[in-house]
Coordinates of C-alpha atoms in Angstrom, one line a residue:
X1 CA 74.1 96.2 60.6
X2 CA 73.9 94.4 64.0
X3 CA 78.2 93.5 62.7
X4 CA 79.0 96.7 61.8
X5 CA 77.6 97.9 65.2
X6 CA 79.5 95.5 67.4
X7 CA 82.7 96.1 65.5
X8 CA 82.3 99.9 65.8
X9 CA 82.1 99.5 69.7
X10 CA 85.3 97.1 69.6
X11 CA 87.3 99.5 67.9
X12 CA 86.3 102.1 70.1
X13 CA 86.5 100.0 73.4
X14 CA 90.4 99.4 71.9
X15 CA 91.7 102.1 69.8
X16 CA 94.5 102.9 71.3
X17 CA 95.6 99.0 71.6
X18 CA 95.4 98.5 68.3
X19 CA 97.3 101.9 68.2
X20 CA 99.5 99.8 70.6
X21 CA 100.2 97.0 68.2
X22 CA 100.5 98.7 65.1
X23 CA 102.9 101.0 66.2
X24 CA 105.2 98.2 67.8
X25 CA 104.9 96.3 64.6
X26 CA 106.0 99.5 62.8
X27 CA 109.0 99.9 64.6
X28 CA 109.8 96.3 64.8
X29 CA 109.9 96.6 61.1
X30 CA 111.4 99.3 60.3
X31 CA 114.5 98.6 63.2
X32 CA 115.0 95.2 61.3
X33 CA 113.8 93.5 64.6
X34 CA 116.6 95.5 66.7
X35 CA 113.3 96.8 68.9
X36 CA 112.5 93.1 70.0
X37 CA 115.8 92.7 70.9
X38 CA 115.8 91.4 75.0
X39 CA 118.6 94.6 76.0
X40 CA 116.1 97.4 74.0
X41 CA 113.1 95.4 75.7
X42 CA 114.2 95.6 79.1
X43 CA 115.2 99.5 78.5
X44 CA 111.9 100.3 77.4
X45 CA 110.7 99.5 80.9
X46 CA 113.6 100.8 82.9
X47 CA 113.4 104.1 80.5
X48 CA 109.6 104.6 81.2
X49 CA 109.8 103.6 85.0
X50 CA 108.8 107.2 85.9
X51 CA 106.4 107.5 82.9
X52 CA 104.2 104.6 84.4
X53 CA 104.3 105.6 88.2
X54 CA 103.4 109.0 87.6
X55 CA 100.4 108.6 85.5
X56 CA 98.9 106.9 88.2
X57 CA 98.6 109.9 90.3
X58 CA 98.3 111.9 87.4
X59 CA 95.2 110.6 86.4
X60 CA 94.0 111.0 89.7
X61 CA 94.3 114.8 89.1
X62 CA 92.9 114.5 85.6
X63 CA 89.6 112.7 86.9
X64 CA 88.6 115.9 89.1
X65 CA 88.2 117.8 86.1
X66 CA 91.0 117.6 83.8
X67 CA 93.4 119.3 86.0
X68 CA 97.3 118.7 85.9
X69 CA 100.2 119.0 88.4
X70 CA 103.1 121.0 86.6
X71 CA 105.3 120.4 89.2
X72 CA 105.7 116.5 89.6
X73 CA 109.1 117.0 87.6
X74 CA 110.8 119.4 89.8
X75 CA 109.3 117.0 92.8
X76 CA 111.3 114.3 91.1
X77 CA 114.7 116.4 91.2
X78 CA 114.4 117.6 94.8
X79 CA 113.8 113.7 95.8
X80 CA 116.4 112.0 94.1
X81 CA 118.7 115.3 94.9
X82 CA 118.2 115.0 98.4
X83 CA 118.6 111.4 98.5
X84 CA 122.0 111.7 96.4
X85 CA 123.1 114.6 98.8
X86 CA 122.4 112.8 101.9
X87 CA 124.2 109.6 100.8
X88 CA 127.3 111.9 99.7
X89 CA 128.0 112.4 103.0
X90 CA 127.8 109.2 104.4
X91 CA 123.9 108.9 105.5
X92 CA 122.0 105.5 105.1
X93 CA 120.4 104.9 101.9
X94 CA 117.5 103.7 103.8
X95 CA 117.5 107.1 105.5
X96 CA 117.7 109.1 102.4
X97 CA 114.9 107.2 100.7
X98 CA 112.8 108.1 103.7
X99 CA 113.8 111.7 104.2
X100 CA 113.5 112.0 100.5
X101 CA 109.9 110.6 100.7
X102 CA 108.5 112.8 103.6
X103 CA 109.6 116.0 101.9
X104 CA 107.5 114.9 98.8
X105 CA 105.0 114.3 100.7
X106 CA 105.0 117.5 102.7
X107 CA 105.3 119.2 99.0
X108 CA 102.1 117.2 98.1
X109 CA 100.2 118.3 101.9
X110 CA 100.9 121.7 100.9
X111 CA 100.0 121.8 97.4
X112 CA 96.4 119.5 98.4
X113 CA 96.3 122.3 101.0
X114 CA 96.5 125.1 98.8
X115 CA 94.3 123.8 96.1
X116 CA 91.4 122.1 97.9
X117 CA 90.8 124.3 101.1
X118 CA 92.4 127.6 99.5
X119 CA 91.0 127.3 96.3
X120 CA 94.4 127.8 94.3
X121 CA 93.8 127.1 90.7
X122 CA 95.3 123.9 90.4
X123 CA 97.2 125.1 87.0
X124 CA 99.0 128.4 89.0
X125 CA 99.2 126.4 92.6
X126 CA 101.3 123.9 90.3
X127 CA 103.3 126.3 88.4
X128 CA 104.5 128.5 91.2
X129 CA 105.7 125.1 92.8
X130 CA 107.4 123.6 89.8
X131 CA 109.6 126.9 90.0
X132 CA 110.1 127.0 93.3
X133 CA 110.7 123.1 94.2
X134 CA 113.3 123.1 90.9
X135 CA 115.1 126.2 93.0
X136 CA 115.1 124.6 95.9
X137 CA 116.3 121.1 94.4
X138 CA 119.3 123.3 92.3
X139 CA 120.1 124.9 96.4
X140 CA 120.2 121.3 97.6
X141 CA 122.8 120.1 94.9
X142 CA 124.7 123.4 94.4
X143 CA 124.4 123.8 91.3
X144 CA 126.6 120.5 90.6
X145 CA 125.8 116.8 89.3
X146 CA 126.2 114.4 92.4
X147 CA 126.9 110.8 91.6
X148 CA 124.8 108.3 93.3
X149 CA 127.1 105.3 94.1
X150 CA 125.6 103.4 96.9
X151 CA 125.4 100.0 96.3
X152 CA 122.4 98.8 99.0
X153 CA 120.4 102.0 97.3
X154 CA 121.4 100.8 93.9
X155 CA 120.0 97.3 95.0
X156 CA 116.8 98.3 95.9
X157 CA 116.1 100.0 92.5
X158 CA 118.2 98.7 89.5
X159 CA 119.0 95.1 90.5
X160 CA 117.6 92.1 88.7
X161 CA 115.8 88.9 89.5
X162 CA 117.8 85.8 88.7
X163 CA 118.3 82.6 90.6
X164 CA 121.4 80.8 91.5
X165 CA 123.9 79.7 89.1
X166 CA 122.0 81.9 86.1
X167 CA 124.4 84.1 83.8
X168 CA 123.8 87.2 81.7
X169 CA 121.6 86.5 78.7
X170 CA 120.5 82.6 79.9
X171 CA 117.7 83.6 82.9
X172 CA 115.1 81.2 81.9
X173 CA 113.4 82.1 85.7
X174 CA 112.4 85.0 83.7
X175 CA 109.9 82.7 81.7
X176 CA 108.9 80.8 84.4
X177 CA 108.0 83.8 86.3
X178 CA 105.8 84.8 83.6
X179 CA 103.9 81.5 82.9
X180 CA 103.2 81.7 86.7
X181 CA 102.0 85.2 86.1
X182 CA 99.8 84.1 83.6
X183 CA 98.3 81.4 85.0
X184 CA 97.4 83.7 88.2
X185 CA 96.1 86.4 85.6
X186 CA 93.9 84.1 83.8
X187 CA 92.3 82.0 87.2
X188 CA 91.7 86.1 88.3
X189 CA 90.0 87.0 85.3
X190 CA 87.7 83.6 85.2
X191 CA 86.6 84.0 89.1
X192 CA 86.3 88.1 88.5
X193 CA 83.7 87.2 85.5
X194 CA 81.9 84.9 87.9
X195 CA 81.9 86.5 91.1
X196 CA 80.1 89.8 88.2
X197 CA 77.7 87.0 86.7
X198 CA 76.3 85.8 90.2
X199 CA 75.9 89.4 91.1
X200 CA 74.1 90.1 88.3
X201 CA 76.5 92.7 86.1
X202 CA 76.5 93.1 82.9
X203 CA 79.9 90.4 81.3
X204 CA 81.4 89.9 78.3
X205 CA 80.5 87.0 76.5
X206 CA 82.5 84.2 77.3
X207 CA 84.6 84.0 73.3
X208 CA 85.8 87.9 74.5
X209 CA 87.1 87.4 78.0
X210 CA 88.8 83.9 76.6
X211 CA 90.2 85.8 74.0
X212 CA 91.3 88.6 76.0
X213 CA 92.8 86.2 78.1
X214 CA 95.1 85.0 75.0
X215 CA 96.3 87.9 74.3
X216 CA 97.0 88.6 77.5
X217 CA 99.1 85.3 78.6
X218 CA 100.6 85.1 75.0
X219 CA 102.3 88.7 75.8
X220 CA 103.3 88.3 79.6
X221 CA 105.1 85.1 78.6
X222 CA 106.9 86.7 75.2
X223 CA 108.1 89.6 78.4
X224 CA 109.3 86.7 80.4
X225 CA 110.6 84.8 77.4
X226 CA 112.8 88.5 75.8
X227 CA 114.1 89.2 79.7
X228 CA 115.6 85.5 80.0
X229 CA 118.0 86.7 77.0
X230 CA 119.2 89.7 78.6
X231 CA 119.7 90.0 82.8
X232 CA 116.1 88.3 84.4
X233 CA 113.2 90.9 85.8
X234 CA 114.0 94.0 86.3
X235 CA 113.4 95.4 90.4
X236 CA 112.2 98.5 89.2
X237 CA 109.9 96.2 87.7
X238 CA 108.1 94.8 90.7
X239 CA 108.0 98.9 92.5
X240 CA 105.7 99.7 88.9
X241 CA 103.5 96.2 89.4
X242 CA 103.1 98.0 93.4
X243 CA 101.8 101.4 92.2
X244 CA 100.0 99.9 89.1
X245 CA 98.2 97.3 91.2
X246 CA 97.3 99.6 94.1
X247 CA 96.2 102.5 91.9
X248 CA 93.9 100.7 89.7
X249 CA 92.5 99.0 92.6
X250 CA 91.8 102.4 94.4
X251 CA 90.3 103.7 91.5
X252 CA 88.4 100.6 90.3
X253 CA 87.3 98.6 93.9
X254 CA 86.9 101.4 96.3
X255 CA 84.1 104.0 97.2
X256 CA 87.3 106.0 97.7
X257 CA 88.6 106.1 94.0
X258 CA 84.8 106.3 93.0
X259 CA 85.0 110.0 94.6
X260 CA 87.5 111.2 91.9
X261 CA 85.1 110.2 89.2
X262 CA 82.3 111.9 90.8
X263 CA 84.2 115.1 91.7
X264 CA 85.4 114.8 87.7
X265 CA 81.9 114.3 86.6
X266 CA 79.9 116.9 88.4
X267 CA 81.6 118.9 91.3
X268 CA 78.1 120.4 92.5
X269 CA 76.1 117.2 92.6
X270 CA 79.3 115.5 94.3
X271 CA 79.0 118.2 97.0
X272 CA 75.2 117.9 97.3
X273 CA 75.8 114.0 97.8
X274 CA 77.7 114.5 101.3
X275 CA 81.1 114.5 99.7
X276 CA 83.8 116.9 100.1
X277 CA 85.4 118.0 97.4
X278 CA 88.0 119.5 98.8
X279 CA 89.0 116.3 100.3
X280 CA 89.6 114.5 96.6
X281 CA 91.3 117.2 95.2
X282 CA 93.4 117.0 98.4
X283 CA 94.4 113.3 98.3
X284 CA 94.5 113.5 94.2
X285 CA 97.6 116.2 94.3
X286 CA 99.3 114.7 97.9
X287 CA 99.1 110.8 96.4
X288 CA 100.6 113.1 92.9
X289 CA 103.5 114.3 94.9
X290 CA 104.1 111.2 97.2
X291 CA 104.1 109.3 93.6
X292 CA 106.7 112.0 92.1
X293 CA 109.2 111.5 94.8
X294 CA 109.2 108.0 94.5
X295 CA 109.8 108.6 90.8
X296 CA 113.1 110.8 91.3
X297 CA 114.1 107.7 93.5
X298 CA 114.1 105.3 90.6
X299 CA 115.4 107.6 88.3
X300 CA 118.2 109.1 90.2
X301 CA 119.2 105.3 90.5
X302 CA 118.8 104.0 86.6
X303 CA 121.0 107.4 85.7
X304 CA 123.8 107.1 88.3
X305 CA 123.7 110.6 88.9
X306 CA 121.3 114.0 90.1
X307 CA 121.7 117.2 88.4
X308 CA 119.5 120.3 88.4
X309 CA 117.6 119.6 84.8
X310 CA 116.7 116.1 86.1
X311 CA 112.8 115.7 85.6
X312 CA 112.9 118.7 83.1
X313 CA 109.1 118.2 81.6
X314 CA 108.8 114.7 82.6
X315 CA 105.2 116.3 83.8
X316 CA 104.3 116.5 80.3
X317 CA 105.0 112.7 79.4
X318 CA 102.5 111.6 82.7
X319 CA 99.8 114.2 81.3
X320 CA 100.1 112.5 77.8
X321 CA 99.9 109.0 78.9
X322 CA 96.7 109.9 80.7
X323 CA 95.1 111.6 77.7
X324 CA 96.4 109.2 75.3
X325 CA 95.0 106.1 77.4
X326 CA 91.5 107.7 77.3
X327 CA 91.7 110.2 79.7
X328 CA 89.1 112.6 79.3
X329 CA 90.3 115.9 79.1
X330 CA 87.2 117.4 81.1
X331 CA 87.8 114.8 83.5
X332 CA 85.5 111.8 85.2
X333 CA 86.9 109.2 83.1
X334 CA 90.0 107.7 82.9
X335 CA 91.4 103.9 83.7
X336 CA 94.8 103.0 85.1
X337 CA 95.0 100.2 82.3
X338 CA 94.5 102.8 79.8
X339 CA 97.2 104.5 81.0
X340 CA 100.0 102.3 80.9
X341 CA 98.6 101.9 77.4
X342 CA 99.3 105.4 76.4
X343 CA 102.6 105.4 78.6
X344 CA 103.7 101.9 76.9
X345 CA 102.7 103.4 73.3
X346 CA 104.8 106.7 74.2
X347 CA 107.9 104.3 75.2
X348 CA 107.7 102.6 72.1
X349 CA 107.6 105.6 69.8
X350 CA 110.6 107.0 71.8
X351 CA 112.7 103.8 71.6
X352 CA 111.7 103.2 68.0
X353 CA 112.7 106.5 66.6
X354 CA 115.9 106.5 68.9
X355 CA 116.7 103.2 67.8
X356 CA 116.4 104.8 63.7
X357 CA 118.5 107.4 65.2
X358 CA 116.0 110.8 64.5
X359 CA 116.7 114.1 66.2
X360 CA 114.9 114.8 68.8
X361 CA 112.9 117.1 67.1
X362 CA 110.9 114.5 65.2
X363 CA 110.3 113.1 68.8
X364 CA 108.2 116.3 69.4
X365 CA 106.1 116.3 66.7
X366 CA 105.3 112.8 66.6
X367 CA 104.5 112.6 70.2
X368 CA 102.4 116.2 69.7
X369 CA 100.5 115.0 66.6
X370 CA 99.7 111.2 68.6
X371 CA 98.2 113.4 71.7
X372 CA 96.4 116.2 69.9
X373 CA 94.7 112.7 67.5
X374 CA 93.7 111.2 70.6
X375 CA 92.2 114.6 72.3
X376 CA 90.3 115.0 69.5
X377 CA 89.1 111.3 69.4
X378 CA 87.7 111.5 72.6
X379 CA 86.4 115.1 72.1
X380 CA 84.7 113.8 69.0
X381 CA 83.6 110.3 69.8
X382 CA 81.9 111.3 73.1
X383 CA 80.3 114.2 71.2
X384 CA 81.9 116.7 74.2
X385 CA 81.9 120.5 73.1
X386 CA 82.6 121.8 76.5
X387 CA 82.9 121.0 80.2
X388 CA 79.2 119.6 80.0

């Protein structure tokens, strides 16, 4: 009984890894290994760049209370289409990428504004700027694509890490980098269970966190070891790590990212406590906005190019990652690993099915029927029938 009990938790604790690893052992399958291929694993990262950077803020927004931010798409097109108009007529890059980010952030001051100390629903504050920021991004560009062709902006976005003397599909710094990250990941996850031990937390016992530490380094070095057959690390790489690492430590290590998940949890008690809520739900929708113009950035320079459709329901795809990776849907729970779970998990299912060449219809309904199944499991597992 005491088995069954402990298994029941495990699966729970790791449904949607194991959602995770079937799925890529599906498509590996089915693709006759053409999805482990070191091009198609390097795209999945470069393709879901965005994915992964937004649902760090967009979980922020999720953990006040299950709110969203409709507009992080059409933030995305005005960033990367003022950069690419700015560098059309001779401007710096550097310049761009700097104008490019203050406007996002003025977008995301105004929005926070609106929502925290006006009291804008979140859903309509959103929705009124996703039209209104896509208009303004179609003004900027004239209604016309604009190539971006800038090779120092390029650089700073699409380039890859090799060393001296390495060619095209022979980078074997790729693998070293990743034993080196591994090692790193495993002495942090030893002194992390100690440093909880002496303190007197609650740890796992000591045959999980080895094993988790496995799994862990046995995956980091196959990256390392598929990216030495194709061009090295990816940049764009590195910018994810940044707004992975930071998030998850703001939302994990700080009385700062604890406020979320209070606000999320119960908005009157919060307020009772000394905090202001309108504060989170400020920072939750400007850090949203800041990380949507740094988006349209890494996207304007994977694609080449900025048109007016660019970021066209990319909002939805950060909402789903959230929710799939365990995001409650009535908010004050939520992980940034958990995330890049669901975001990873959504990447694969894209690739796969693109690899098998289906429409883009059967796109839709598997990525509707994977979100409503994981909605429900949380609905249903945490025994939730409403906001209480």
């Amino acid at each position: 009984m005491k088995a069954n009990t402990k298994l029941n938790q495990f699966i729970k604790k790791y449904t949607m890894i194991l959602a995770l690893v079937v799925v890529f052992i599906l498509f590996t399958i089915l693709t006759d290994n053409r999805l482990i291929l070191s091009q198609n694993i390097s795209n999945l990262l470069l393709q879901n760049a965005y994915v992964l950077v937004t649902a760090c803020g967009m979980l922020l927004c999720i953990l006040t209370g299950g709110n969203v931010d409709l507009s992080i798409g059409s933030t995305l097109c005005l960033s990367a289409a003022i950069a690419a108009k700015m560098m059309s007529i001779g401007k710096d890059p550097l310049l761009a990428i700097l104008v490019a980010m203050l406007v996002s952030a003025v977008i995301g001051v105004w929005q926070g504004w609106l929502i925290g100390y006006v009291h804008i629903p979140p859903f309509i504050c959103t929705l009124a700027g996703m039209f209104l920021i896509r208009g303004i991004a179609r003004v900027i560009l004239d209604s016309r694509t604009i190539a971006i062709q800038d090779p120092k902006f390029q650089n700073l976005f699409t380039s890859y890490i090799r060393m001296p003397g390495e060619t095209l599909g022979n980078v074997k710094s790729s693998l070293v980098i990743g034993i080196i990250v591994a090692v790193l990941l495993t002495i942090w996850m030893l002194l992390s269970r100690m440093k909880k031990q002496k303190s007197g937390y609650h740890v796992e016992n000591m045959k999980t966190t080895i094993l988790k530490i496995i799994v862990f380094d046995a995956l980091i070095i196959a990256y390392g070891e598929r990216l030495s057959g194709y061009k090295g690390i990816p940049v764009m790489c590195l910018w994810i790590l940044v707004v992975v690492i930071i998030f998850a430590f703001i939302t994990s290590h700080t009385v700062f990212g604890r406020y979320f998940y209070a606000v999320g949890g119960n908005e009157k008690a919060t307020k009772m406590s000394g905090i202001d809520p309108r504060k989170v739900y400020f920072w939750a929708y400007f850090l949203m906005s800041v990380l949507a113009g740094l988006s349209g950035l890494l996207v304007g320079a994977r694609i080449g190019s900025v048109d007016g459709n660019m970021g066209n329901s990319y909002e939805m795809d950060a909402i789903a990652s959230c929710f799939i990776g365990g995001a409650s849907a009535y908010g004050g729970s939520g992980t940034v690993p958990g995330i890049m779970v669901g975001a990873i998990l959504l990447g694969v299912i894209n690739q796969g099915m693109s690899i098998l060449g289906l429409p883009d219809q059967f796109q839709y309904i598997v990525k509707g029927a994977v979100l409503l199944a994981a909605v429900v499991f949380d609905v249903v597992s945490n025994h939730k029938t409403g906001k209480s």
